[in-house]
Coordinates of C-alpha atoms and ligand atoms in Angstrom, one line a residue:
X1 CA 6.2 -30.6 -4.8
X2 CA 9.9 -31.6 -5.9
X3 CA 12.7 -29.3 -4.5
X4 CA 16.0 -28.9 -5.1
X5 CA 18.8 -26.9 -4.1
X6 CA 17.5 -23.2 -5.2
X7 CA 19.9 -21.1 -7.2
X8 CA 21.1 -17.5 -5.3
X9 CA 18.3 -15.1 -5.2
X10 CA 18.8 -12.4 -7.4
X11 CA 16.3 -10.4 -6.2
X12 CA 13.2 -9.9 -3.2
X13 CA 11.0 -11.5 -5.2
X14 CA 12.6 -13.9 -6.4
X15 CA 13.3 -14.9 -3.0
X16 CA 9.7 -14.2 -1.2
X17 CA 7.8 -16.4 -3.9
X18 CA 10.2 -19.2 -3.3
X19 CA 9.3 -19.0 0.2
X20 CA 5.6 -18.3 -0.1
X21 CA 5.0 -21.3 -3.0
X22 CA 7.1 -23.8 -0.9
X23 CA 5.1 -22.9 2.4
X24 CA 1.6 -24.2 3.0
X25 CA -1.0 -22.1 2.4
X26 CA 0.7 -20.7 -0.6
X27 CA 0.8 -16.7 0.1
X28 CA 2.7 -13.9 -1.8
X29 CA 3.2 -10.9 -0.7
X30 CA 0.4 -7.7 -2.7
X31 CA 3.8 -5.7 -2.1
X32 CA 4.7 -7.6 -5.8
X33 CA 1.6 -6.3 -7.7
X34 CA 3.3 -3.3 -8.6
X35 CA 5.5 -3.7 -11.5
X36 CA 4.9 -1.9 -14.6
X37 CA 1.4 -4.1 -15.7
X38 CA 0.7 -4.2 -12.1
X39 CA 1.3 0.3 -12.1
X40 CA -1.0 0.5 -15.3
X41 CA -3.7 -1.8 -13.8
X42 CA -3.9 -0.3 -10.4
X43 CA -4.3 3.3 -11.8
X44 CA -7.1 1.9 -13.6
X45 CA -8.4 0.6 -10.4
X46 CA -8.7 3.9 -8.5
X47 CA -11.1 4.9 -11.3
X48 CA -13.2 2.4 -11.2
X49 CA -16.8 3.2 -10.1
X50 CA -16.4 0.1 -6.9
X51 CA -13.1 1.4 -5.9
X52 CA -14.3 4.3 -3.6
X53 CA -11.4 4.3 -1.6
X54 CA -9.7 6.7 -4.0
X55 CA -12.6 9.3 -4.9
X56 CA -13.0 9.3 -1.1
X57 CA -9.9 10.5 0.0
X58 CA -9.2 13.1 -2.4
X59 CA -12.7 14.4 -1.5
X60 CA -11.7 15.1 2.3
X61 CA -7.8 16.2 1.3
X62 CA -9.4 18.4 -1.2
X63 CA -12.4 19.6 1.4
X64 CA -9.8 20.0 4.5
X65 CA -6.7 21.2 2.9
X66 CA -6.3 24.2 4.6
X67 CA -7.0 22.7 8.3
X68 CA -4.6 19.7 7.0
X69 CA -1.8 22.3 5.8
X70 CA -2.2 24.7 9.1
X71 CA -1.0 21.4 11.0
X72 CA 1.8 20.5 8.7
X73 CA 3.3 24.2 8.4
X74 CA 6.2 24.7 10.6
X75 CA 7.8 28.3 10.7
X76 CA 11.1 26.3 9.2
X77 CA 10.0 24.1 7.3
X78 CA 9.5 20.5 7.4
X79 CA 10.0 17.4 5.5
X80 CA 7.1 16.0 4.2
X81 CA 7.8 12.0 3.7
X82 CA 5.1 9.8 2.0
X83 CA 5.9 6.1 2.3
X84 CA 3.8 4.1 -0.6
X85 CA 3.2 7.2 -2.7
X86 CA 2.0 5.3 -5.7
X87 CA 1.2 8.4 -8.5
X88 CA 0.7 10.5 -5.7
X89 CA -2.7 12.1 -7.6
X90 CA -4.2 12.9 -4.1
X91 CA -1.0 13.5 -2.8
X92 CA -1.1 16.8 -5.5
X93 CA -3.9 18.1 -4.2
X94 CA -2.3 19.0 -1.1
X95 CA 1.2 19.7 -2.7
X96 CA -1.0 22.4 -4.6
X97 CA -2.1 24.1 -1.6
X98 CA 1.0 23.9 0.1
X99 CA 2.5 25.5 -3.3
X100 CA -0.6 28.3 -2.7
X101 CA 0.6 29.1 0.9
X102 CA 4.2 29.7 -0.7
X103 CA 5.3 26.6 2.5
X104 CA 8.7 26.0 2.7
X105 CA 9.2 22.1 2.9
X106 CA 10.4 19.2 0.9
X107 CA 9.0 16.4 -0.5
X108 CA 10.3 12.3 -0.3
X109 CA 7.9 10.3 -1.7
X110 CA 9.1 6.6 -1.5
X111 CA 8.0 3.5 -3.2
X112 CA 9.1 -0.3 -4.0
X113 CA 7.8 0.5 -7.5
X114 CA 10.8 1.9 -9.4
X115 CA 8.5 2.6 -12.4
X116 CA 5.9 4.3 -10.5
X117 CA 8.3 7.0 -8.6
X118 CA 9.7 7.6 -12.5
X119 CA 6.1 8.6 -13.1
X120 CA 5.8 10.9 -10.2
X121 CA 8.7 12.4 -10.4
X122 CA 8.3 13.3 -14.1
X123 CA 5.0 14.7 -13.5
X124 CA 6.2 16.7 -10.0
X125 CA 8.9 18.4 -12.7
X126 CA 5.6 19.6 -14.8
X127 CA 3.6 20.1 -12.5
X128 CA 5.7 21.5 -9.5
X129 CA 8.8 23.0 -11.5
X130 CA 9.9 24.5 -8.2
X131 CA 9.1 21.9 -5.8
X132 CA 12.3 20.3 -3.9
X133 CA 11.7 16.4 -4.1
X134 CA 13.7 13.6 -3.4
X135 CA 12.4 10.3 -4.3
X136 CA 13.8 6.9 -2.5
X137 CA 13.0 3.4 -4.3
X138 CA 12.3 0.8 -1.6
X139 CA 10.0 -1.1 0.7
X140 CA 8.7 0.2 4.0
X141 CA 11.2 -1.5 6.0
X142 CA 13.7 0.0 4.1
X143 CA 12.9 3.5 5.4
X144 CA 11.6 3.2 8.6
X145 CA 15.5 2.3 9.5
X146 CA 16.8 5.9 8.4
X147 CA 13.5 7.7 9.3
X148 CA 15.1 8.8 12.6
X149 CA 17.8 10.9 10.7
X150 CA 15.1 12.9 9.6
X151 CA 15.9 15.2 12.6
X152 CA 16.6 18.8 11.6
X153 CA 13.1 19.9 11.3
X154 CA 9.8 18.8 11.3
X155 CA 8.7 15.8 9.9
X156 CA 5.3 14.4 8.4
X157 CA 4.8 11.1 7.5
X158 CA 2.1 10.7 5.2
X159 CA 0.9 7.0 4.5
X160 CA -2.4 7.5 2.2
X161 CA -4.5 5.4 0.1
X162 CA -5.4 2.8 3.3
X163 CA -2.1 1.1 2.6
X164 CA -2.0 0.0 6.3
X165 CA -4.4 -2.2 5.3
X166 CA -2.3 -4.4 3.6
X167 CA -0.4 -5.3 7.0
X168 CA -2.0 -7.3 9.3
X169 CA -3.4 -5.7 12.5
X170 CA 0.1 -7.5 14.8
X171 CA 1.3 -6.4 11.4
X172 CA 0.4 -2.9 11.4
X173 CA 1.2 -2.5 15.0
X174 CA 4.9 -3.5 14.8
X175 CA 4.9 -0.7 11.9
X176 CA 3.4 1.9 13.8
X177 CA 5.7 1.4 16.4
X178 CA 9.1 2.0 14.2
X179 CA 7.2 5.1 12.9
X180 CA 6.4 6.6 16.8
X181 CA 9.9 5.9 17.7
X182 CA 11.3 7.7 14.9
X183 CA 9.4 10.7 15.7
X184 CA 10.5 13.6 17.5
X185 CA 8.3 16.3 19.5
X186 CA 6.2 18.5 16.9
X187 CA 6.7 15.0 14.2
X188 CA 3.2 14.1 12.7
X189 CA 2.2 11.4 11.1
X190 CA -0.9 11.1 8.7
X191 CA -3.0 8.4 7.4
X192 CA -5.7 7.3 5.2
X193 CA -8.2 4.1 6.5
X194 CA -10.5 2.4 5.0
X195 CA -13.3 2.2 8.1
X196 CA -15.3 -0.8 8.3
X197 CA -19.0 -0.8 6.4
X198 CA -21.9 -2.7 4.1
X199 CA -20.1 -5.9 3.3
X200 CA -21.4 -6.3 -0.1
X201 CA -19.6 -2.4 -0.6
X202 CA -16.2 -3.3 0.3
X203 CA -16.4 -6.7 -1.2
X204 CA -17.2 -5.0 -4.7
X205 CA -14.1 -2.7 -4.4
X206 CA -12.0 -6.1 -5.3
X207 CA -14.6 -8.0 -7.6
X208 CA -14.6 -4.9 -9.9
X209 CA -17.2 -5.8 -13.2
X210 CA -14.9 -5.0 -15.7
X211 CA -12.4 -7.4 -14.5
X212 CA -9.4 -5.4 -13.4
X213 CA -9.0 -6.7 -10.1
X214 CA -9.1 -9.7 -11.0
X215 CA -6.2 -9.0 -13.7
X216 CA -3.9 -7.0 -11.4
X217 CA -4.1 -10.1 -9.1
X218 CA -3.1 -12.4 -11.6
X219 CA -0.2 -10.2 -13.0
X220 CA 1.6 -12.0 -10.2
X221 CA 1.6 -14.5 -12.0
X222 CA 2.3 -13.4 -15.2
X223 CA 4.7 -11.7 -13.4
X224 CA 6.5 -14.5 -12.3
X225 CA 6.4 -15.7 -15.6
X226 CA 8.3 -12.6 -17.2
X227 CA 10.7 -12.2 -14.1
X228 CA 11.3 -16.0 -12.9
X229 CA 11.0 -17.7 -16.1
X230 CA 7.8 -19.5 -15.0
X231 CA 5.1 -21.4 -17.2
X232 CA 1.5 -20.0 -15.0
X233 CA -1.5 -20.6 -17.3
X234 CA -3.7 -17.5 -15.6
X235 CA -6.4 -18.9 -17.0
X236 CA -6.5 -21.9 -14.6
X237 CA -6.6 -19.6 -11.9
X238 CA -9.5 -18.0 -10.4
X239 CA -9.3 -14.7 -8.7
X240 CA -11.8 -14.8 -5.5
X241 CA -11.8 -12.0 -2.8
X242 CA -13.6 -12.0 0.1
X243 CA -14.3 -9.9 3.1
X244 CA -15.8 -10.9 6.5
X245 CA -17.7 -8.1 9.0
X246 CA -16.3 -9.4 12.3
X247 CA -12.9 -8.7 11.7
X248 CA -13.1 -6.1 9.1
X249 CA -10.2 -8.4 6.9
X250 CA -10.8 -8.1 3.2
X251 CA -8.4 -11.2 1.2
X252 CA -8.2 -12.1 -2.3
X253 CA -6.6 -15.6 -3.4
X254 CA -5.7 -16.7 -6.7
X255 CA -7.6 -20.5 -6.9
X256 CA -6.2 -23.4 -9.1
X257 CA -8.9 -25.0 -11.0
X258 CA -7.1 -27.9 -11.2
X259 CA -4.4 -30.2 -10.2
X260 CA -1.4 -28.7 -11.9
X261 CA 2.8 -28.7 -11.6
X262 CA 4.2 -25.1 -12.6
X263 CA 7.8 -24.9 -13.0
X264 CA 9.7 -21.7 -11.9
X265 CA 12.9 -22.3 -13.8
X266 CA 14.7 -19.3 -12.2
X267 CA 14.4 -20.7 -8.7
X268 CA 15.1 -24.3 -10.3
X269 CA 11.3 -25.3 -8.0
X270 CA 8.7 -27.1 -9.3
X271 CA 5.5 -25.9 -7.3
X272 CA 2.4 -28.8 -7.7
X273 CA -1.4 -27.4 -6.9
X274 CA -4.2 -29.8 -5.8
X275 CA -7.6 -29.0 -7.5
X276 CA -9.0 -25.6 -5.9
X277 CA -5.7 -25.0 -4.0
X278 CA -5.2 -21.6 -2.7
X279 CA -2.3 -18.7 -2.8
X280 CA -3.1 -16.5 -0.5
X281 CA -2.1 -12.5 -2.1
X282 CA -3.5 -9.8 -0.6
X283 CA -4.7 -8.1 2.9
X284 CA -7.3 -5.2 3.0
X285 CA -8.0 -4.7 6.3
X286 CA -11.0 -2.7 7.4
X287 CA -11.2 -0.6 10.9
X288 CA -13.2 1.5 12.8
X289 CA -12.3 4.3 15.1
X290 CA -12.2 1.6 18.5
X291 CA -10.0 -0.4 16.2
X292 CA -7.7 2.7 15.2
X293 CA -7.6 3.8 18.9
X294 CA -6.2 0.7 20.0
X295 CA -3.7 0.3 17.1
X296 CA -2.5 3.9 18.3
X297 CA -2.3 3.1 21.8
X298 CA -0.1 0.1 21.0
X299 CA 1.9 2.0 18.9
X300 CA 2.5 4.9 21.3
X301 CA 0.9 7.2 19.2
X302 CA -1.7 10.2 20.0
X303 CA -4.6 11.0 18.2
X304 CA -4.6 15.1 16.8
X305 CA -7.3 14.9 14.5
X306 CA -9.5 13.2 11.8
X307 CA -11.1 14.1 8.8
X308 CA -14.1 11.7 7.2
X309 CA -16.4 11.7 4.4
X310 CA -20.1 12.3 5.4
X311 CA -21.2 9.0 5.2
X312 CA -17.9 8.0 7.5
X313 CA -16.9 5.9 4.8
X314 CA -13.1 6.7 4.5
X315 CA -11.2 8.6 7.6
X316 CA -7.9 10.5 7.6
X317 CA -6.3 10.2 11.2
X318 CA -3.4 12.8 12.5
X319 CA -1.4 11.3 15.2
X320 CA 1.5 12.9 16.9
X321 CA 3.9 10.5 19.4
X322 CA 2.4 10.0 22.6
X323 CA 4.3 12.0 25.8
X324 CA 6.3 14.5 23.8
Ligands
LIG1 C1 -2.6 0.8 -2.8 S1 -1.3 1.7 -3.6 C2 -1.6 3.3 -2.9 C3 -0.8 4.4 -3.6 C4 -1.0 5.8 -3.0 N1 -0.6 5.9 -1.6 C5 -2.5 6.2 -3.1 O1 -3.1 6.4 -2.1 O2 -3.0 6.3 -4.2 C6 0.1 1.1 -2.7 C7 1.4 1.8 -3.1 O3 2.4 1.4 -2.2 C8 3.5 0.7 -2.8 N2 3.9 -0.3 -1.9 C9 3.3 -1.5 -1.6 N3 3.9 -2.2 -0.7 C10 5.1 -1.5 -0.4 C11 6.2 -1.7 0.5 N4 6.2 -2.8 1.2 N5 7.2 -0.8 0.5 C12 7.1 0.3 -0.3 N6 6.1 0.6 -1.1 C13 5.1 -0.3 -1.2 C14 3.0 0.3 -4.1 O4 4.0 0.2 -5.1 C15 1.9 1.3 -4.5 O5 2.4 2.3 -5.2

Protein backbone atom coordinates (compact mmCIF):
# COMPACT_ATOMS: atom_id res chain seq x y z
CA UNK A 1 0.00 0.00 0.00
CA UNK A 2 1.47 3.55 -1.21
CA UNK A 3 0.52 6.53 1.15
CA UNK A 4 0.80 9.91 0.92
CA UNK A 5 -0.02 12.88 2.73
CA UNK A 6 -4.04 12.59 3.06
CA UNK A 7 -6.05 15.58 2.12
CA UNK A 8 -8.30 17.27 5.31
CA UNK A 9 -11.17 15.03 6.07
CA UNK A 10 -14.26 16.41 5.09
CA UNK A 11 -16.23 14.22 6.79
CA UNK A 12 -16.44 10.86 9.66
CA UNK A 13 -16.22 8.74 7.09
CA UNK A 14 -14.08 9.91 5.10
CA UNK A 15 -11.78 9.91 7.96
CA UNK A 16 -12.70 6.28 9.68
CA UNK A 17 -12.13 4.38 6.21
CA UNK A 18 -8.79 6.07 5.94
CA UNK A 19 -7.93 4.77 9.18
CA UNK A 20 -9.65 1.33 8.95
CA UNK A 21 -8.03 0.59 5.06
CA UNK A 22 -4.52 1.72 6.17
CA UNK A 23 -4.70 -0.44 9.52
CA UNK A 24 -4.19 -4.16 9.43
CA UNK A 25 -6.92 -6.22 9.49
CA UNK A 26 -8.83 -3.83 7.33
CA UNK A 27 -12.19 -3.03 9.42
CA UNK A 28 -14.96 -0.34 8.81
CA UNK A 29 -17.15 0.61 11.01
CA UNK A 30 -21.34 -1.09 10.15
CA UNK A 31 -22.13 2.46 11.61
CA UNK A 32 -21.52 3.54 7.55
CA UNK A 33 -24.06 0.99 6.11
CA UNK A 34 -26.72 3.47 6.46
CA UNK A 35 -26.85 5.91 3.80
CA UNK A 36 -29.68 6.15 1.55
CA UNK A 37 -28.92 2.43 -0.51
CA UNK A 38 -27.78 1.22 2.82
CA UNK A 39 -31.67 2.72 4.48
CA UNK A 40 -33.55 1.01 1.50
CA UNK A 41 -31.62 -2.29 1.81
CA UNK A 42 -31.83 -2.69 5.50
CA UNK A 43 -35.68 -2.07 5.58
CA UNK A 44 -35.71 -4.80 3.17
CA UNK A 45 -33.75 -6.77 5.57
CA UNK A 46 -36.10 -6.68 8.52
CA UNK A 47 -38.59 -8.42 6.16
CA UNK A 48 -36.87 -11.00 5.22
CA UNK A 49 -38.09 -14.41 6.34
CA UNK A 50 -34.01 -15.21 8.18
CA UNK A 51 -34.04 -11.85 9.84
CA UNK A 52 -36.12 -12.75 12.94
CA UNK A 53 -34.81 -10.22 14.94
CA UNK A 54 -37.34 -7.73 13.67
CA UNK A 55 -40.69 -9.85 13.69
CA UNK A 56 -39.49 -10.75 17.24
CA UNK A 57 -39.45 -7.68 18.89
CA UNK A 58 -42.46 -6.18 17.65
CA UNK A 59 -44.14 -9.34 18.70
CA UNK A 60 -43.27 -8.76 22.61
CA UNK A 61 -43.60 -4.71 22.29
CA UNK A 62 -46.91 -5.38 20.68
CA UNK A 63 -47.78 -8.42 23.33
CA UNK A 64 -46.46 -6.30 26.55
CA UNK A 65 -47.34 -2.75 25.68
CA UNK A 66 -49.34 -2.07 28.35
CA UNK A 67 -46.94 -3.56 31.23
CA UNK A 68 -44.00 -1.67 29.02
CA UNK A 69 -46.11 1.81 29.02
CA UNK A 70 -47.22 1.39 33.01
CA UNK A 71 -43.32 1.58 33.63
CA UNK A 72 -42.63 4.42 31.26
CA UNK A 73 -45.67 6.72 32.45
CA UNK A 74 -44.64 9.27 34.85
CA UNK A 75 -47.52 11.59 36.34
CA UNK A 76 -45.38 14.59 34.43
CA UNK A 77 -44.28 13.38 31.79
CA UNK A 78 -41.21 12.11 30.50
CA UNK A 79 -38.86 12.19 27.62
CA UNK A 80 -38.82 9.27 25.76
CA UNK A 81 -35.23 9.19 23.80
CA UNK A 82 -34.43 6.40 21.25
CA UNK A 83 -30.78 6.34 20.26
CA UNK A 84 -30.53 4.36 16.67
CA UNK A 85 -34.23 4.71 15.86
CA UNK A 86 -33.84 3.62 12.29
CA UNK A 87 -37.81 3.87 10.78
CA UNK A 88 -38.82 3.42 14.19
CA UNK A 89 -41.75 0.70 12.81
CA UNK A 90 -41.66 -1.12 16.27
CA UNK A 91 -40.98 1.91 17.92
CA UNK A 92 -44.93 2.89 16.58
CA UNK A 93 -46.32 0.27 18.16
CA UNK A 94 -45.61 1.59 21.44
CA UNK A 95 -46.04 5.36 20.36
CA UNK A 96 -49.62 4.09 19.47
CA UNK A 97 -50.38 2.95 22.81
CA UNK A 98 -48.91 5.64 24.52
CA UNK A 99 -51.11 7.89 22.01
CA UNK A 100 -54.17 5.36 23.48
CA UNK A 101 -53.40 6.21 27.20
CA UNK A 102 -53.57 10.07 26.17
CA UNK A 103 -49.46 9.97 28.00
CA UNK A 104 -47.99 13.09 28.14
CA UNK A 105 -44.25 12.80 26.90
CA UNK A 106 -42.04 13.62 24.07
CA UNK A 107 -40.33 11.85 21.68
CA UNK A 108 -36.26 12.23 20.38
CA UNK A 109 -35.50 9.72 18.17
CA UNK A 110 -31.80 10.08 17.11
CA UNK A 111 -29.78 8.65 14.31
CA UNK A 112 -26.41 9.05 12.17
CA UNK A 113 -28.61 8.46 9.19
CA UNK A 114 -29.85 11.86 8.11
CA UNK A 115 -32.05 10.26 5.44
CA UNK A 116 -33.60 7.77 7.65
CA UNK A 117 -34.74 10.45 10.61
CA UNK A 118 -36.41 12.47 7.28
CA UNK A 119 -38.37 9.27 6.93
CA UNK A 120 -39.48 9.06 10.45
CA UNK A 121 -40.23 12.21 10.99
CA UNK A 122 -42.46 12.54 7.85
CA UNK A 123 -44.27 9.53 8.76
CA UNK A 124 -44.54 10.61 12.77
CA UNK A 125 -46.42 13.97 11.06
CA UNK A 126 -48.98 11.33 9.35
CA UNK A 127 -49.18 9.16 11.59
CA UNK A 128 -48.86 11.01 15.01
CA UNK A 129 -50.20 14.67 13.90
CA UNK A 130 -50.11 15.57 17.53
CA UNK A 131 -47.08 13.90 18.79
CA UNK A 132 -44.18 16.39 20.14
CA UNK A 133 -40.93 15.06 18.44
CA UNK A 134 -37.66 16.33 18.15
CA UNK A 135 -35.32 14.48 16.04
CA UNK A 136 -31.22 14.84 16.57
CA UNK A 137 -28.87 13.65 13.52
CA UNK A 138 -25.83 12.02 15.01
CA UNK A 139 -23.81 9.04 16.33
CA UNK A 140 -24.10 7.61 19.80
CA UNK A 141 -21.33 9.43 21.14
CA UNK A 142 -22.67 12.41 20.08
CA UNK A 143 -25.69 12.15 22.51
CA UNK A 144 -24.58 10.39 25.35
CA UNK A 145 -22.44 13.80 26.06
CA UNK A 146 -25.80 16.03 26.42
CA UNK A 147 -27.89 13.01 27.78
CA UNK A 148 -27.39 14.30 31.35
CA UNK A 149 -29.25 17.69 30.43
CA UNK A 150 -32.18 15.60 30.03
CA UNK A 151 -32.96 16.43 33.73
CA UNK A 152 -36.41 18.04 34.16
CA UNK A 153 -38.40 14.95 34.08
CA UNK A 154 -38.17 11.42 33.53
CA UNK A 155 -36.26 9.97 31.01
CA UNK A 156 -36.30 6.63 28.90
CA UNK A 157 -33.76 5.62 26.79
CA UNK A 158 -34.89 3.23 24.37
CA UNK A 159 -32.09 1.44 22.32
CA UNK A 160 -34.12 -1.38 20.16
CA UNK A 161 -33.49 -3.53 17.31
CA UNK A 162 -30.28 -5.45 19.28
CA UNK A 163 -28.09 -2.49 18.19
CA UNK A 164 -25.83 -3.10 21.24
CA UNK A 165 -24.74 -5.81 19.31
CA UNK A 166 -22.82 -3.91 17.07
CA UNK A 167 -20.39 -2.81 20.00
CA UNK A 168 -18.12 -5.10 21.32
CA UNK A 169 -18.82 -6.55 24.76
CA UNK A 170 -15.58 -3.82 26.47
CA UNK A 171 -17.41 -2.01 23.77
CA UNK A 172 -20.80 -2.13 24.96
CA UNK A 173 -19.75 -1.77 28.56
CA UNK A 174 -18.03 1.57 28.19
CA UNK A 175 -21.53 2.65 26.51
CA UNK A 176 -23.56 1.42 29.19
CA UNK A 177 -21.71 3.12 31.60
CA UNK A 178 -22.11 6.92 29.88
CA UNK A 179 -25.88 5.84 29.79
CA UNK A 180 -26.08 4.83 33.90
CA UNK A 181 -24.23 8.01 34.70
CA UNK A 182 -26.55 10.12 32.77
CA UNK A 183 -29.47 8.82 34.55
CA UNK A 184 -31.11 10.15 37.39
CA UNK A 185 -33.43 8.36 40.06
CA UNK A 186 -36.87 7.15 38.40
CA UNK A 187 -34.53 7.25 34.66
CA UNK A 188 -35.03 3.88 32.66
CA UNK A 189 -33.46 2.61 30.20
CA UNK A 190 -34.75 -0.15 27.64
CA UNK A 191 -33.28 -2.50 25.36
CA UNK A 192 -33.75 -5.07 22.70
CA UNK A 193 -31.00 -8.25 22.60
CA UNK A 194 -30.54 -10.72 20.46
CA UNK A 195 -29.93 -13.90 23.07
CA UNK A 196 -27.59 -16.42 22.03
CA UNK A 197 -29.26 -19.75 20.02
CA UNK A 198 -28.99 -22.59 17.03
CA UNK A 199 -25.96 -21.42 15.27
CA UNK A 200 -27.13 -22.30 11.85
CA UNK A 201 -30.32 -19.66 12.90
CA UNK A 202 -28.41 -16.73 13.65
CA UNK A 203 -25.86 -17.39 10.92
CA UNK A 204 -28.80 -17.32 8.30
CA UNK A 205 -30.06 -13.91 9.55
CA UNK A 206 -26.77 -12.38 7.65
CA UNK A 207 -26.52 -14.95 4.64
CA UNK A 208 -30.07 -14.03 3.65
CA UNK A 209 -31.03 -16.23 0.16
CA UNK A 210 -32.12 -13.50 -1.78
CA UNK A 211 -28.87 -11.79 -1.38
CA UNK A 212 -29.61 -8.62 0.50
CA UNK A 213 -27.20 -8.94 3.11
CA UNK A 214 -24.80 -9.57 1.17
CA UNK A 215 -25.67 -6.17 -0.92
CA UNK A 216 -26.14 -3.93 2.12
CA UNK A 217 -22.52 -5.01 3.02
CA UNK A 218 -21.05 -4.22 -0.04
CA UNK A 219 -22.82 -0.72 -0.32
CA UNK A 220 -19.77 0.22 1.66
CA UNK A 221 -18.15 -0.08 -0.93
CA UNK A 222 -20.06 1.32 -3.43
CA UNK A 223 -20.43 3.77 -0.99
CA UNK A 224 -17.08 4.77 -0.95
CA UNK A 225 -17.14 4.91 -4.47
CA UNK A 226 -20.00 7.57 -4.63
CA UNK A 227 -18.75 9.52 -1.54
CA UNK A 228 -14.72 9.15 -1.73
CA UNK A 229 -14.41 9.01 -5.39
CA UNK A 230 -13.20 5.40 -5.19
CA UNK A 231 -12.89 2.65 -8.06
CA UNK A 232 -14.28 -0.83 -5.78
CA UNK A 233 -15.22 -3.59 -8.28
CA UNK A 234 -18.01 -5.31 -5.68
CA UNK A 235 -17.87 -8.00 -7.70
CA UNK A 236 -14.42 -9.07 -6.57
CA UNK A 237 -15.50 -9.10 -3.18
CA UNK A 238 -17.15 -11.71 -1.40
CA UNK A 239 -19.55 -11.14 1.47
CA UNK A 240 -18.96 -13.98 4.22
CA UNK A 241 -20.55 -13.78 7.81
CA UNK A 242 -19.92 -15.98 10.33
CA UNK A 243 -21.00 -16.65 13.90
CA UNK A 244 -19.30 -18.76 16.60
CA UNK A 245 -21.42 -20.40 19.78
CA UNK A 246 -18.75 -19.75 22.45
CA UNK A 247 -18.71 -16.28 22.37
CA UNK A 248 -22.01 -15.59 20.94
CA UNK A 249 -20.01 -12.94 18.18
CA UNK A 250 -21.75 -12.85 14.85
CA UNK A 251 -19.02 -10.90 11.93
CA UNK A 252 -19.37 -10.38 8.41
CA UNK A 253 -16.22 -9.40 6.22
CA UNK A 254 -16.09 -8.33 2.77
CA UNK A 255 -13.25 -10.95 1.01
CA UNK A 256 -11.05 -9.84 -1.99
CA UNK A 257 -10.88 -12.50 -4.46
CA UNK A 258 -7.89 -11.33 -5.67
CA UNK A 259 -4.78 -9.36 -5.48
CA UNK A 260 -5.99 -5.89 -6.24
CA UNK A 261 -4.92 -1.89 -5.75
CA UNK A 262 -8.19 0.39 -5.30
CA UNK A 263 -7.63 3.94 -5.39
CA UNK A 264 -9.65 6.28 -3.07
CA UNK A 265 -8.96 9.55 -4.87
CA UNK A 266 -10.67 11.64 -2.12
CA UNK A 267 -8.28 10.55 0.59
CA UNK A 268 -5.36 10.72 -2.20
CA UNK A 269 -4.64 6.51 -0.66
CA UNK A 270 -4.13 3.79 -2.67
CA UNK A 271 -5.30 0.69 -0.56
CA UNK A 272 -3.51 -2.84 -2.20
CA UNK A 273 -5.46 -6.37 -1.12
CA UNK A 274 -3.65 -9.74 -1.23
CA UNK A 275 -5.79 -12.62 -2.67
CA UNK A 276 -8.57 -13.47 -0.03
CA UNK A 277 -7.67 -10.43 2.16
CA UNK A 278 -10.16 -9.42 4.70
CA UNK A 279 -12.09 -5.97 5.80
CA UNK A 280 -13.47 -6.69 8.73
CA UNK A 281 -17.48 -4.60 8.78
CA UNK A 282 -19.71 -5.61 11.15
CA UNK A 283 -20.29 -6.95 14.93
CA UNK A 284 -23.53 -8.82 15.91
CA UNK A 285 -22.99 -9.88 19.15
CA UNK A 286 -25.18 -12.52 20.68
CA UNK A 287 -25.95 -12.81 24.77
CA UNK A 288 -27.63 -14.57 27.15
CA UNK A 289 -29.21 -13.44 30.41
CA UNK A 290 -25.55 -14.37 32.55
CA UNK A 291 -23.98 -12.38 29.80
CA UNK A 292 -26.58 -9.39 30.18
CA UNK A 293 -26.25 -9.58 33.95
CA UNK A 294 -22.74 -8.98 33.95
CA UNK A 295 -22.75 -6.23 31.21
CA UNK A 296 -25.26 -4.51 33.79
CA UNK A 297 -23.31 -4.95 36.77
CA UNK A 298 -20.35 -3.36 34.99
CA UNK A 299 -22.26 -0.71 33.82
CA UNK A 300 -23.88 0.13 37.22
CA UNK A 301 -27.14 -0.64 35.98
CA UNK A 302 -30.19 -2.70 37.70
CA UNK A 303 -32.26 -5.04 36.21
CA UNK A 304 -36.44 -4.03 36.39
CA UNK A 305 -37.76 -6.38 34.07
CA UNK A 306 -37.69 -8.48 30.83
CA UNK A 307 -39.89 -9.35 28.28
CA UNK A 308 -39.08 -12.50 25.71
CA UNK A 309 -40.64 -14.33 22.97
CA UNK A 310 -41.67 -17.93 23.91
CA UNK A 311 -39.02 -19.68 22.41
CA UNK A 312 -36.50 -17.05 24.37
CA UNK A 313 -35.33 -16.08 21.14
CA UNK A 314 -35.21 -12.27 21.44
CA UNK A 315 -35.39 -10.41 25.10
CA UNK A 316 -36.31 -6.83 26.02
CA UNK A 317 -34.42 -5.88 29.36
CA UNK A 318 -35.54 -2.69 31.66
CA UNK A 319 -32.83 -1.46 33.66
CA UNK A 320 -32.94 1.41 36.01
CA UNK A 321 -29.30 2.85 37.59
CA UNK A 322 -28.12 0.88 40.31
CA UNK A 323 -28.38 2.65 44.07
CA UNK A 324 -30.84 5.39 43.26
C1 LIG B 1 -29.82 -2.25 13.09
S1 LIG B 1 -30.59 -0.69 12.72
C2 LIG B 1 -31.93 -0.75 13.90
C3 LIG B 1 -32.93 0.34 13.75
C4 LIG B 1 -34.05 0.33 14.81
N1 LIG B 1 -33.54 0.57 16.15
C5 LIG B 1 -34.76 -0.97 14.77
O1 LIG B 1 -34.75 -1.68 15.78
O2 LIG B 1 -35.39 -1.28 13.74
C6 LIG B 1 -29.44 0.44 13.42
C7 LIG B 1 -29.83 1.91 13.33
O3 LIG B 1 -28.92 2.65 14.13
C8 LIG B 1 -28.30 3.67 13.37
N2 LIG B 1 -26.91 3.72 13.84
C9 LIG B 1 -25.94 2.78 13.68
N3 LIG B 1 -24.81 3.14 14.29
C10 LIG B 1 -25.06 4.36 14.86
C11 LIG B 1 -24.30 5.25 15.65
N4 LIG B 1 -23.04 4.97 15.98
N5 LIG B 1 -24.88 6.40 16.07
C12 LIG B 1 -26.18 6.69 15.75
N6 LIG B 1 -26.96 5.88 15.01
C13 LIG B 1 -26.42 4.72 14.57
C14 LIG B 1 -28.44 3.26 11.92
O4 LIG B 1 -28.47 4.37 11.05
C15 LIG B 1 -29.74 2.48 11.94
O5 LIG B 1 -30.86 3.30 11.66
Amino acid sequence: MNETKPPEFKTQFAEDVFKGLTSYPKKISSKFFYDEKGDELFQKIMELPEYYLTGKEYDILLQHREEIGDAFSSFNGFDLIELGAGDGKKTKVLLRHFEEKSYDYKYLPVDISKNVLEQLSDSLLQEFPALDVEPQQGTYANVLTRLADYRDRKKVILFLGSNIGNLTPEEAVAFLKKISSAMHEKDLFFMGVDQKKEPQVILDAYNDSAGVTEAFNKNLLTRMNRELEADFDPETFIHWPLYNPETGVAKSYLVSTKEQTVQINALNLEVHFHKWETIHTEVSQKYDDTSIAWLAEEAGLEMAGSWADKDNCYKNYLFKRTGL
